[in-house]
Coordinates of C-alpha atoms and ligand atoms in Angstrom, one line a residue:
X1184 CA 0.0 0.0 0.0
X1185 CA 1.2 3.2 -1.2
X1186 CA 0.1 5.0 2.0
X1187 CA 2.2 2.5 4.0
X1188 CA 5.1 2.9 2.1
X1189 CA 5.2 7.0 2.1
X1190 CA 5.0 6.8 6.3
X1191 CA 8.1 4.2 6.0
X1192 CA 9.6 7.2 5.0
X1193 CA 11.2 4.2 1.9
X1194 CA 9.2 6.6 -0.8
X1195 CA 8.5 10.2 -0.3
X1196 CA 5.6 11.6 -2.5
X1197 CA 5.7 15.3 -1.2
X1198 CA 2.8 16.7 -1.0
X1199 CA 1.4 13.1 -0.5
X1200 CA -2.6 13.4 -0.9
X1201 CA -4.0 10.7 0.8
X1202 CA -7.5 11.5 -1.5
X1203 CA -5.7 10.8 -4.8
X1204 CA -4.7 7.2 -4.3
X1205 CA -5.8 4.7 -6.4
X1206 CA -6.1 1.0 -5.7
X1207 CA -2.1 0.0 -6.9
X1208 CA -1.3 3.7 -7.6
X1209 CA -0.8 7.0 -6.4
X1210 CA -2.3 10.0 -8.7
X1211 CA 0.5 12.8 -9.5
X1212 CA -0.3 16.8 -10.3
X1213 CA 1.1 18.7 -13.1
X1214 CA 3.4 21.1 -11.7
X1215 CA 3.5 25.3 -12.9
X1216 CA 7.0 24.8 -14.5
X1217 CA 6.9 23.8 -18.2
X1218 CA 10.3 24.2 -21.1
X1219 CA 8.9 23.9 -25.0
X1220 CA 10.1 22.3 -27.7
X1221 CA 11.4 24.9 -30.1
X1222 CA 11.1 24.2 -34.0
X1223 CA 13.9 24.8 -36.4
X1224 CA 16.0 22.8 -38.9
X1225 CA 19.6 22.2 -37.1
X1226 CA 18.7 18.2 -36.3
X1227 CA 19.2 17.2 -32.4
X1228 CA 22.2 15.4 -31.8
X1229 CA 21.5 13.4 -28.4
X1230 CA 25.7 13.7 -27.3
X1231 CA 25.6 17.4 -28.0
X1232 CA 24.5 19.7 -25.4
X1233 CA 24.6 22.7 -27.5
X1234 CA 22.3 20.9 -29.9
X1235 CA 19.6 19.6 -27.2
X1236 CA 19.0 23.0 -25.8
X1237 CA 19.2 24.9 -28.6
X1238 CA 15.8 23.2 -29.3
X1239 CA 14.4 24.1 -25.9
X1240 CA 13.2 27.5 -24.4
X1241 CA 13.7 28.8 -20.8
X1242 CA 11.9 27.4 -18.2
X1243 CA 8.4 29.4 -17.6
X1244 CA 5.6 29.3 -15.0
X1245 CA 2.0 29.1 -15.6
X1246 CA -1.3 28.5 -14.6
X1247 CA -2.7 27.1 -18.0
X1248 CA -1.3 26.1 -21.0
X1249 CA -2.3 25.4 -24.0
X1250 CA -0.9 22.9 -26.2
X1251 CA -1.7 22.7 -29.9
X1252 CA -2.0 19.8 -32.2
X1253 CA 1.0 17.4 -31.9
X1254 CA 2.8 20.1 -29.4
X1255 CA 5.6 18.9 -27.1
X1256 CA 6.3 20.4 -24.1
X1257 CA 7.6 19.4 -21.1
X1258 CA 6.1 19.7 -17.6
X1259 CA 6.5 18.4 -14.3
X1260 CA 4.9 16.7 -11.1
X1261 CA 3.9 19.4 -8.6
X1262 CA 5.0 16.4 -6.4
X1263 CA 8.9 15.7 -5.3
X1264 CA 9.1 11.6 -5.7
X1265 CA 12.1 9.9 -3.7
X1266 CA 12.4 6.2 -4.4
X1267 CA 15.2 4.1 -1.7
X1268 CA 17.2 1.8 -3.5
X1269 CA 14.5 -1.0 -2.5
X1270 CA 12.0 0.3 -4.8
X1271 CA 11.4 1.4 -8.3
X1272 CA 8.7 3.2 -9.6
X1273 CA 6.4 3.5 -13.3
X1274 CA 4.5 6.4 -14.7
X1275 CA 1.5 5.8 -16.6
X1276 CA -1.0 8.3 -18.4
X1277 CA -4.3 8.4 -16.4
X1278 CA -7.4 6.9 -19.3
X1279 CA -9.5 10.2 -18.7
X1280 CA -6.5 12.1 -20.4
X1281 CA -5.6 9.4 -23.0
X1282 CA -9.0 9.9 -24.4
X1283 CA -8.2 13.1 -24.9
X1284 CA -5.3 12.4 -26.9
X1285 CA -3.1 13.5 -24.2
X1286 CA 0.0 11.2 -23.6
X1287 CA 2.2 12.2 -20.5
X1288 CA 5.6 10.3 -21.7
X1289 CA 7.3 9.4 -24.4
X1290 CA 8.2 5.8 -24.1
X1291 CA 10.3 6.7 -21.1
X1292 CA 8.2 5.4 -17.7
X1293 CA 11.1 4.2 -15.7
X1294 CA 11.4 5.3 -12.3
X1295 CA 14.7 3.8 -11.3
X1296 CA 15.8 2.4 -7.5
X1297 CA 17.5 5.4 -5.8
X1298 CA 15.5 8.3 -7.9
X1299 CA 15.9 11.6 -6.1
X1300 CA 16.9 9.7 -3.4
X1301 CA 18.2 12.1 -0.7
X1302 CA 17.2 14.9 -3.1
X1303 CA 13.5 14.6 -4.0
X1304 CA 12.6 15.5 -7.3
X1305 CA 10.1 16.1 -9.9
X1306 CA 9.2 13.5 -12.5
X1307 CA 9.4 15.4 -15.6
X1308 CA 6.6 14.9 -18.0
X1309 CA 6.8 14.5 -21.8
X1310 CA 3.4 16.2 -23.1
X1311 CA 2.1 15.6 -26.2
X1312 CA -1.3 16.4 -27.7
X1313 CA -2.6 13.7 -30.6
X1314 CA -6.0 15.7 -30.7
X1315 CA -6.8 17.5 -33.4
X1316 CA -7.7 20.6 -31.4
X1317 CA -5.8 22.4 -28.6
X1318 CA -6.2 20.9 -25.2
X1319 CA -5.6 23.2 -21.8
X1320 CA -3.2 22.1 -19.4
X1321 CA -3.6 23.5 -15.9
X1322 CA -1.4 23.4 -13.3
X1323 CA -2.3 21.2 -10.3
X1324 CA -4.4 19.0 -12.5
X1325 CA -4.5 15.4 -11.9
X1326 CA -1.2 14.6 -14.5
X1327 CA -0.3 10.5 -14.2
X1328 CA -0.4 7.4 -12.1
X1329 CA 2.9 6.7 -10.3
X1330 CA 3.4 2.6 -9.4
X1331 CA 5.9 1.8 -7.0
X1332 CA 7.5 -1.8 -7.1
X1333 CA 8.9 -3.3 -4.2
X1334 CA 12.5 -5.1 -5.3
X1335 CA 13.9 -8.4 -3.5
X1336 CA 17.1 -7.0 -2.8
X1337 CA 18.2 -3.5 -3.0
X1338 CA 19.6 -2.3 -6.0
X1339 CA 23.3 -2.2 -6.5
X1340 CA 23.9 0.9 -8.4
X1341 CA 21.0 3.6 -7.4
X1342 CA 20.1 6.0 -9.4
X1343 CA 21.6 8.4 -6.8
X1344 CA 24.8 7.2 -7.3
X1345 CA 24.4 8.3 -11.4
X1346 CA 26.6 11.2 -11.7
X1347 CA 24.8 12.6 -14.8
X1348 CA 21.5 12.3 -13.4
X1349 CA 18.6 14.1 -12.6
X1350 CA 18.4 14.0 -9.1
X1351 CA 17.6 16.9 -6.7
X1352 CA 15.5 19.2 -9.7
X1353 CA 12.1 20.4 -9.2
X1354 CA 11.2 21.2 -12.5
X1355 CA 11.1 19.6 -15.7
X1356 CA 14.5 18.8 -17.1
X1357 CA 15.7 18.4 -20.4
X1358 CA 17.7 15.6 -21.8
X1359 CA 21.0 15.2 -20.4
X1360 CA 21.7 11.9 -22.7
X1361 CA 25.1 13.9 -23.7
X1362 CA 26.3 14.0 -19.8
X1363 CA 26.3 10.2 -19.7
X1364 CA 27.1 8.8 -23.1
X1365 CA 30.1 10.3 -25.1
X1366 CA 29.7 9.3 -28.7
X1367 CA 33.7 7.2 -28.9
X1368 CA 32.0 4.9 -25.8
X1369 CA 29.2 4.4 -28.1
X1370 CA 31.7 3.2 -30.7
X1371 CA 30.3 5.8 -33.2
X1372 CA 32.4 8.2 -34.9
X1373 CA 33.1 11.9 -34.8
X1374 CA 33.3 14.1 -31.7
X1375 CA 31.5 14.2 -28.5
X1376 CA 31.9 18.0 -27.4
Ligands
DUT898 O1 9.2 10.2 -18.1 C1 10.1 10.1 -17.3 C2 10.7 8.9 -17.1 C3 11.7 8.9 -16.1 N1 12.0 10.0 -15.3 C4 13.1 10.0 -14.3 C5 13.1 8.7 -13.5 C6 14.3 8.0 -14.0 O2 14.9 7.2 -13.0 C7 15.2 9.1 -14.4 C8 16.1 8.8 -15.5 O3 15.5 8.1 -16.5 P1 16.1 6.7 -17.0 O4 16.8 6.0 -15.9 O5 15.0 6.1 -17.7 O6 17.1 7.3 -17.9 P2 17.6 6.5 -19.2 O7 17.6 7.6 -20.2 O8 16.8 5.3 -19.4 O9 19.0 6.1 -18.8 P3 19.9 5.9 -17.5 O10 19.1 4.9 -16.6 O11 21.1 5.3 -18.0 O12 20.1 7.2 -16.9 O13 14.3 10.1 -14.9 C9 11.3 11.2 -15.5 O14 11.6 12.2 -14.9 N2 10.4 11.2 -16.5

């Protein structure tokens, strides 16, 4: 139970909202931080950092957004998740949403063992609209279902202990593929700067 495992003090959900629980999940709010996707032609090149956020803006608050046909942007959870290295989590769009054409992550819904563990952190949120029309996002909204998985043993390498990761932010985040992967370790060719 969810509940159970928040007052273990194993997972911290903060705020944890006792009211959005759900019978093997705990219901997450979008935050008031979102970063857009910014068009243009230069292609993204994952190992370069100048090339990944050269295709984002700035960070910005608000209330309500609205995001157009097929519009990325990237939100947050208004909630700070922590996750001991006995546990790993999963983020799922909620169905109400989904019908919408709203889909909350891109293929990514790993929470891993040791996530903003000792540094509680937002999950940041790939948004998407697949509607035809504009949908409004509001902050504080009921975003995603987070699942937490209890592990048989502990994991051995935590995600705390990932020195490029994402640990300790409270708002959304934008790829940092370059800070762990250099493109000579990859075995591709060409530089890695
Ligand atoms: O939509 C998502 C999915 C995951 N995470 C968090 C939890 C996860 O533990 C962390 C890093 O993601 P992940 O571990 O999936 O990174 P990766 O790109 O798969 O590689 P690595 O595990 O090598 O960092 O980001 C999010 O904030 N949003």
């Amino acid at each position: 139970m969810i509940a159970a495992t928040v007052r273990s003090g194993e997972v911290v959900i903060s705020p944890f909202d006792v009211r959005r629980s759900r019978p093997a999940s705990q219901l997450l709010s979008l935050g008031n931080r979102f970063v857009r996707a910014e068009a243009g032609d230069a292609p993204i090149d994952p190992f370069r950092r100048s090339t990944v956020e050269a295709a984002f803006g700035e960070p910005f608050p608000a209330d309500t957004v609205e995001l157009s046909q097929g519009e990325f942007i990237l939100g947050a959870t208004d909630e700070l998740v922590a996750l001991s290295p006995r546990y790993s989590g999963r983020i799922t769009g909620m169905s109400h949403l989904a019908r919408l054409g709203l889909a909350v992550h891109v293929t990514s819904d790993l929470i891993s063992p040791g996530f903003g563990f000792g540094a509680p952190t937002a999950i940041t949120l790939e948004l998407v609209n697949q509607h035809p029309r504009p949908v409004l996002l509001r902050s504080g909204m009921p975003i995603c279902h987070l699942q937490i998985h209890a592990l048989e043993t502990a994991s051995a390498r935590s995600y705390d202990q990932v020195p490029s990761g994402y640990n300790g932010s409270a708002q959304p985040t934008v790829s940092r593929y370059w800070a762990e992967f250099t493109v000579g370790e990859a075995g591709l060719p060409g530089g890695a700067e």
